[in-house]
Amino acid sequence: MTQAHQGYSGSSAAAGGGAAAGAGGGLNVLGRPFQHISEQFILSTEEIGRGRSGSVTMCVHRTSNERLACKTIPKGSLQSEEGAGDVRREVEILESMRGHPCSVQLLAAFEDEEFVHLVMDLCQGGDLWQRVQQGGAYGEGEAAAVVRRLVGLLRDLHAQGIMHRDVKPENVLLRREDDDADIAIIDYGVSVFFNPGETFSEIVGSPFYISPEVLHESYGPESDIWAAGVILFVLLSGALPFWGDSDEGVFRAILERSVEEEVEREGVWESVSEEAKDLVLRMLTRDAALRISADEILEHPWLQDNN
């Protein structure tokens, strides 16, 4: 984060208690006076990404000329207090991850009569899925570096009582084009706060990365570890462990297909170390109670050997 970030007057993004009527009589999501983003930033019309709740474009700070990313959420799409609460929760989670090296950084938040704008640092290396599609499977050293950072972030999220719930390669951005392991996790749009032992039943996430317990509608933070295990599988092999012709087919594969058989197939897995395979299998253990924890992953011999 550069020094220019410190001066953004919209950067105090902590939300108020609930939605209220704004100065224009419309929904007030962030619970503070409306402020137009155009006072400080020039917004591009070219979309560089899209999340569940809005589009992402580039923006330029009028004084520093710094290029940043802006997630724009149309308030008309929120429909209800629940939708507004989802945005407030996303902002609160982003605030809680301020300064974390492996999370995208929220630098300012603006709200006017029509939109909520979240200004964040700009990652210029694309996402992890694009990188694998273009460059193929990662070597074990680079894969270990990515997983170490990803799981380190998940450990820190879980320690604060936050579950991401949409961990996938498309939500892992590369900060620079010349570094395949310098990552930033994005899109906390479906993330939730949880208490120890609390379980959730809402099925959210992206089909290829959903854990068995999410499909069984009783899950906790262990589901994030499963999704990270799918990412590790993708990094090492360049392919997904579970697939099907439809979402239902993918879900059936998640519940039934043998991961052990996949990692013993001839081909790309022949060159993968036994230690790496062991970590994949432990992260993709179907029983969440037996699945390896974030702390155990970070102490796993494969990560230690590739440190």
Coordinates of C-alpha atoms in Angstrom, one line a residue:
M1 CA 0.0 0.0 0.0
T2 CA 1.4 3.4 -0.9
Q3 CA 1.4 6.5 1.1
A4 CA -1.2 8.0 -1.2
H5 CA -3.7 5.6 0.3
Q6 CA -3.5 7.2 3.6
G7 CA -5.1 10.4 2.4
Y8 CA -8.3 9.1 0.9
S9 CA -11.1 10.9 2.8
G10 CA -13.5 8.0 2.0
S11 CA -11.2 5.4 3.5
S12 CA -13.0 5.2 6.9
A13 CA -15.3 2.5 5.6
A14 CA -16.7 1.1 8.8
A15 CA -20.5 0.8 8.3
G16 CA -23.2 1.9 10.7
G17 CA -25.7 -0.3 12.4
G18 CA -28.4 -0.6 9.7
A19 CA -29.7 0.9 6.5
A20 CA -31.3 4.2 6.8
A21 CA -32.7 6.9 4.6
G22 CA -30.0 9.0 3.0
A23 CA -30.0 12.6 2.1
G24 CA -31.8 11.9 -1.1
G25 CA -34.4 9.8 0.6
G26 CA -32.9 6.5 -0.8
L27 CA -31.4 3.5 0.9
N28 CA -28.3 4.3 3.0
V29 CA -26.2 1.2 3.1
L30 CA -23.1 2.3 4.9
G31 CA -25.0 4.5 7.4
R32 CA -23.2 7.7 6.8
P33 CA -23.7 10.8 4.6
F34 CA -23.6 10.3 0.8
Q35 CA -20.4 11.1 -1.0
H36 CA -19.8 10.9 -4.7
I37 CA -16.7 8.9 -5.7
S38 CA -16.1 11.4 -8.6
E39 CA -15.0 14.0 -6.1
Q40 CA -11.7 12.0 -5.7
F41 CA -11.5 9.4 -8.5
I42 CA -12.0 9.1 -12.2
L43 CA -13.9 5.8 -13.0
S44 CA -13.1 3.8 -16.1
T45 CA -16.0 2.3 -18.0
E46 CA -14.0 -0.8 -18.9
E47 CA -14.9 -3.8 -16.7
I48 CA -11.9 -5.7 -15.4
G49 CA -13.8 -8.2 -13.2
R50 CA -17.1 -9.1 -11.8
G51 CA -18.1 -10.3 -8.3
R52 CA -21.4 -11.7 -7.1
S53 CA -22.8 -8.3 -6.2
G54 CA -21.2 -5.9 -8.7
S55 CA -18.7 -5.1 -11.4
V56 CA -15.0 -4.1 -11.0
T57 CA -13.4 -1.3 -13.0
M58 CA -10.2 0.6 -12.8
C59 CA -10.2 4.0 -11.2
V60 CA -7.6 6.8 -11.0
H61 CA -7.1 9.1 -8.0
R62 CA -7.4 12.7 -9.2
T63 CA -4.5 14.0 -7.1
S64 CA -1.9 11.1 -7.0
N65 CA -2.8 9.5 -10.4
E66 CA -2.6 6.2 -8.7
R67 CA -4.5 3.4 -10.5
L68 CA -6.7 1.3 -8.3
A69 CA -9.7 -1.1 -8.6
C70 CA -13.3 -0.1 -7.8
K71 CA -16.1 -2.5 -7.1
T72 CA -19.4 -0.9 -7.9
I73 CA -22.6 -2.3 -6.4
P74 CA -25.9 -0.9 -7.7
K75 CA -28.2 -0.2 -4.8
G76 CA -31.2 -1.2 -6.9
S77 CA -29.9 -4.8 -6.9
L78 CA -29.9 -5.0 -3.1
Q79 CA -33.7 -5.1 -2.9
S80 CA -33.9 -5.5 0.9
E81 CA -32.3 -4.8 4.2
E82 CA -30.7 -8.3 3.9
G83 CA -28.9 -7.3 0.7
A84 CA -27.7 -4.0 2.3
G85 CA -26.5 -6.1 5.3
D86 CA -24.5 -8.3 3.0
V87 CA -22.6 -5.2 1.7
R88 CA -22.0 -3.9 5.2
R89 CA -20.7 -7.3 6.3
E90 CA -18.3 -7.4 3.3
V91 CA -17.0 -3.9 4.2
E92 CA -16.6 -4.9 7.8
I93 CA -14.6 -8.1 6.8
L94 CA -12.4 -6.1 4.4
E95 CA -11.7 -3.6 7.2
S96 CA -10.8 -6.5 9.6
M97 CA -8.2 -7.7 7.0
R98 CA -6.6 -4.3 6.6
G99 CA -2.9 -4.7 6.3
H100 CA -2.9 -8.5 5.7
P101 CA -0.4 -9.2 2.9
C102 CA -2.6 -11.9 1.3
S103 CA -5.9 -10.0 1.2
V104 CA -7.0 -7.3 -1.2
Q105 CA -7.0 -4.0 0.7
L106 CA -10.1 -1.8 1.0
L107 CA -8.8 1.8 0.7
A108 CA -12.0 3.8 0.6
A109 CA -15.8 3.4 0.4
F110 CA -18.2 5.8 -1.2
E111 CA -22.0 5.8 -1.4
D112 CA -24.4 8.0 -3.3
E113 CA -28.1 7.7 -4.2
E114 CA -27.5 4.9 -6.7
F115 CA -24.3 3.0 -5.9
V116 CA -21.8 1.8 -3.3
H117 CA -18.2 2.0 -4.5
L118 CA -15.4 0.1 -2.8
V119 CA -12.0 1.2 -3.8
M120 CA -9.2 -1.4 -3.5
D121 CA -5.7 -2.0 -4.5
L122 CA -5.2 -3.0 -8.1
C123 CA -3.7 -6.5 -8.8
Q124 CA -2.2 -6.6 -12.3
G125 CA -1.3 -10.3 -12.8
G126 CA -4.7 -11.8 -13.5
D127 CA -6.2 -14.6 -11.4
L128 CA -4.9 -18.0 -10.5
W129 CA -7.3 -19.8 -12.9
Q130 CA -6.1 -17.7 -15.8
R131 CA -2.5 -18.4 -14.9
V132 CA -3.0 -22.2 -14.8
Q133 CA -5.0 -22.1 -18.1
Q134 CA -2.2 -20.1 -19.8
G135 CA 0.9 -21.6 -18.2
G136 CA -0.1 -25.1 -17.1
A137 CA 0.4 -26.7 -13.8
Y138 CA 2.7 -25.1 -11.2
G139 CA 6.0 -26.6 -10.1
E140 CA 5.9 -27.8 -6.5
G141 CA 7.9 -24.9 -5.1
E142 CA 5.5 -22.3 -6.5
A143 CA 2.4 -24.3 -5.6
A144 CA 3.7 -24.6 -2.1
A145 CA 4.2 -20.8 -1.9
V146 CA 0.7 -20.1 -3.1
V147 CA -0.9 -22.7 -0.7
R148 CA 1.2 -21.4 2.2
R149 CA -0.1 -17.9 1.7
L150 CA -3.7 -18.9 0.9
V151 CA -4.0 -21.2 4.0
G152 CA -2.2 -18.6 6.1
L153 CA -4.9 -16.1 5.2
L154 CA -7.7 -18.7 5.9
R155 CA -6.2 -19.4 9.3
D156 CA -6.2 -15.7 10.1
L157 CA -9.8 -15.3 8.9
H158 CA -11.0 -18.3 10.9
A159 CA -9.2 -17.0 14.0
Q160 CA -11.3 -13.8 13.7
G161 CA -14.5 -15.9 13.3
I162 CA -14.8 -15.3 9.5
M163 CA -15.5 -18.0 6.9
H164 CA -14.8 -17.0 3.3
R165 CA -17.2 -19.5 1.7
D166 CA -16.1 -18.9 -2.0
V167 CA -12.5 -19.9 -2.1
K168 CA -11.6 -20.6 -5.8
P169 CA -8.8 -19.8 -8.2
E170 CA -10.8 -16.9 -9.7
N171 CA -10.8 -15.3 -6.3
V172 CA -7.1 -15.5 -5.9
L173 CA -5.4 -12.6 -7.8
L174 CA -1.8 -12.3 -8.6
R175 CA -0.5 -8.9 -7.6
R176 CA 2.2 -8.7 -10.4
E177 CA 2.6 -10.3 -13.8
D178 CA 6.1 -11.4 -13.0
D179 CA 5.4 -13.3 -9.7
D180 CA 3.2 -16.4 -9.8
A181 CA 2.9 -16.7 -6.0
D182 CA 2.3 -13.2 -4.8
I183 CA -1.4 -13.5 -4.2
A184 CA -4.3 -11.4 -2.9
I185 CA -7.6 -13.0 -1.9
I186 CA -10.7 -11.2 -3.1
D187 CA -14.5 -11.2 -3.0
Y188 CA -15.9 -11.5 0.6
G189 CA -19.4 -11.0 -0.8
V190 CA -20.7 -14.3 0.7
S191 CA -18.4 -14.4 3.7
V192 CA -19.9 -14.7 7.2
F193 CA -19.0 -14.4 10.8
F194 CA -19.3 -17.5 12.8
N195 CA -19.0 -18.7 16.4
P196 CA -16.9 -21.8 17.5
G197 CA -19.0 -24.9 16.8
E198 CA -21.6 -23.0 14.8
T199 CA -22.8 -24.7 11.6
F200 CA -24.4 -23.3 8.5
S201 CA -26.9 -24.8 6.0
E202 CA -27.1 -22.3 3.1
I203 CA -25.5 -23.7 0.0
V204 CA -23.1 -21.0 -1.3
G205 CA -19.9 -21.1 -3.3
S206 CA -18.8 -22.3 -6.7
P207 CA -19.8 -25.8 -7.7
F208 CA -16.3 -27.2 -8.4
Y209 CA -15.0 -26.1 -5.0
I210 CA -18.0 -26.9 -2.7
S211 CA -17.2 -29.4 0.1
P212 CA -19.3 -32.5 0.9
E213 CA -20.6 -31.0 4.1
V214 CA -21.9 -27.9 2.3
L215 CA -23.9 -30.2 0.1
H216 CA -25.1 -31.9 3.2
E217 CA -26.2 -28.5 4.5
S218 CA -24.2 -28.6 7.7
Y219 CA -20.8 -27.0 7.6
G220 CA -18.2 -24.8 9.2
P221 CA -14.8 -23.2 8.4
E222 CA -13.4 -26.6 7.4
S223 CA -15.2 -26.1 4.1
D224 CA -12.7 -23.4 3.2
I225 CA -9.9 -25.9 3.7
W226 CA -11.6 -28.3 1.3
A227 CA -11.7 -25.5 -1.4
A228 CA -8.1 -24.7 -0.8
G229 CA -7.4 -28.4 -1.3
V230 CA -9.1 -28.3 -4.7
I231 CA -6.9 -25.3 -5.6
L232 CA -3.8 -27.3 -4.7
F233 CA -5.0 -30.2 -6.9
V234 CA -5.5 -27.7 -9.7
L235 CA -2.1 -26.1 -9.2
L236 CA -0.3 -29.5 -9.2
S237 CA -2.2 -31.1 -12.1
G238 CA -3.7 -28.3 -14.2
A239 CA -7.1 -30.1 -13.9
L240 CA -10.1 -30.2 -11.6
P241 CA -10.6 -33.2 -9.3
F242 CA -14.4 -33.2 -9.7
W243 CA -16.3 -32.5 -12.8
G244 CA -19.6 -33.3 -14.5
D245 CA -22.0 -32.2 -17.3
S246 CA -24.1 -30.2 -14.9
D247 CA -23.9 -28.8 -11.3
E248 CA -25.7 -32.0 -10.1
G249 CA -23.1 -34.1 -11.9
V250 CA -20.3 -32.1 -10.2
F251 CA -22.0 -32.5 -6.8
R252 CA -22.3 -36.3 -7.3
A253 CA -18.6 -36.5 -8.2
I254 CA -17.7 -34.5 -5.0
L255 CA -19.7 -37.0 -2.9
E256 CA -18.6 -40.2 -4.7
R257 CA -15.4 -39.9 -6.8
S258 CA -12.2 -41.2 -5.4
V259 CA -9.5 -38.5 -5.0
E260 CA -7.0 -41.3 -4.2
E261 CA -7.5 -42.8 -7.6
E262 CA -7.1 -39.5 -9.3
V263 CA -3.7 -38.7 -7.8
E264 CA -2.4 -42.2 -8.6
R265 CA -3.3 -41.9 -12.3
E266 CA -0.5 -42.0 -14.8
G267 CA 0.5 -38.8 -16.4
V268 CA 1.1 -35.5 -14.6
W269 CA 0.8 -37.0 -11.1
E270 CA 3.7 -39.3 -11.8
S271 CA 6.1 -36.4 -11.3
V272 CA 4.4 -35.1 -8.2
S273 CA 6.0 -36.0 -4.9
E274 CA 4.4 -38.3 -2.4
E275 CA 4.4 -35.5 0.2
A276 CA 2.5 -33.2 -2.1
K277 CA -0.1 -36.0 -2.8
D278 CA -0.4 -36.7 0.9
L279 CA -1.3 -33.0 1.6
V280 CA -3.9 -33.0 -1.3
L281 CA -5.6 -36.1 0.1
R282 CA -5.6 -34.8 3.7
M283 CA -7.1 -31.5 2.5
L284 CA -9.7 -33.3 0.5
T285 CA -10.8 -35.7 3.2
R286 CA -14.6 -36.0 2.9
D287 CA -15.2 -36.1 6.7
A288 CA -14.7 -32.5 7.9
A289 CA -13.9 -33.7 11.4
L290 CA -10.9 -35.6 10.1
R291 CA -9.8 -33.0 7.6
I292 CA -6.4 -31.4 8.2
S293 CA -6.5 -28.0 9.8
A294 CA -4.9 -24.8 8.6
D295 CA -2.3 -24.9 11.4
E296 CA -1.5 -28.6 10.5
I297 CA -1.2 -27.7 6.8
L298 CA 1.3 -25.0 7.5
E299 CA 3.4 -27.5 9.5
H300 CA 3.1 -30.3 6.8
P301 CA 6.4 -31.7 5.7
W302 CA 5.8 -30.8 2.1
L303 CA 5.4 -27.1 2.9
Q304 CA 8.3 -27.2 5.2
D305 CA 10.5 -28.8 2.6
N306 CA 9.5 -26.3 0.0
N307 CA 9.9 -23.2 2.2

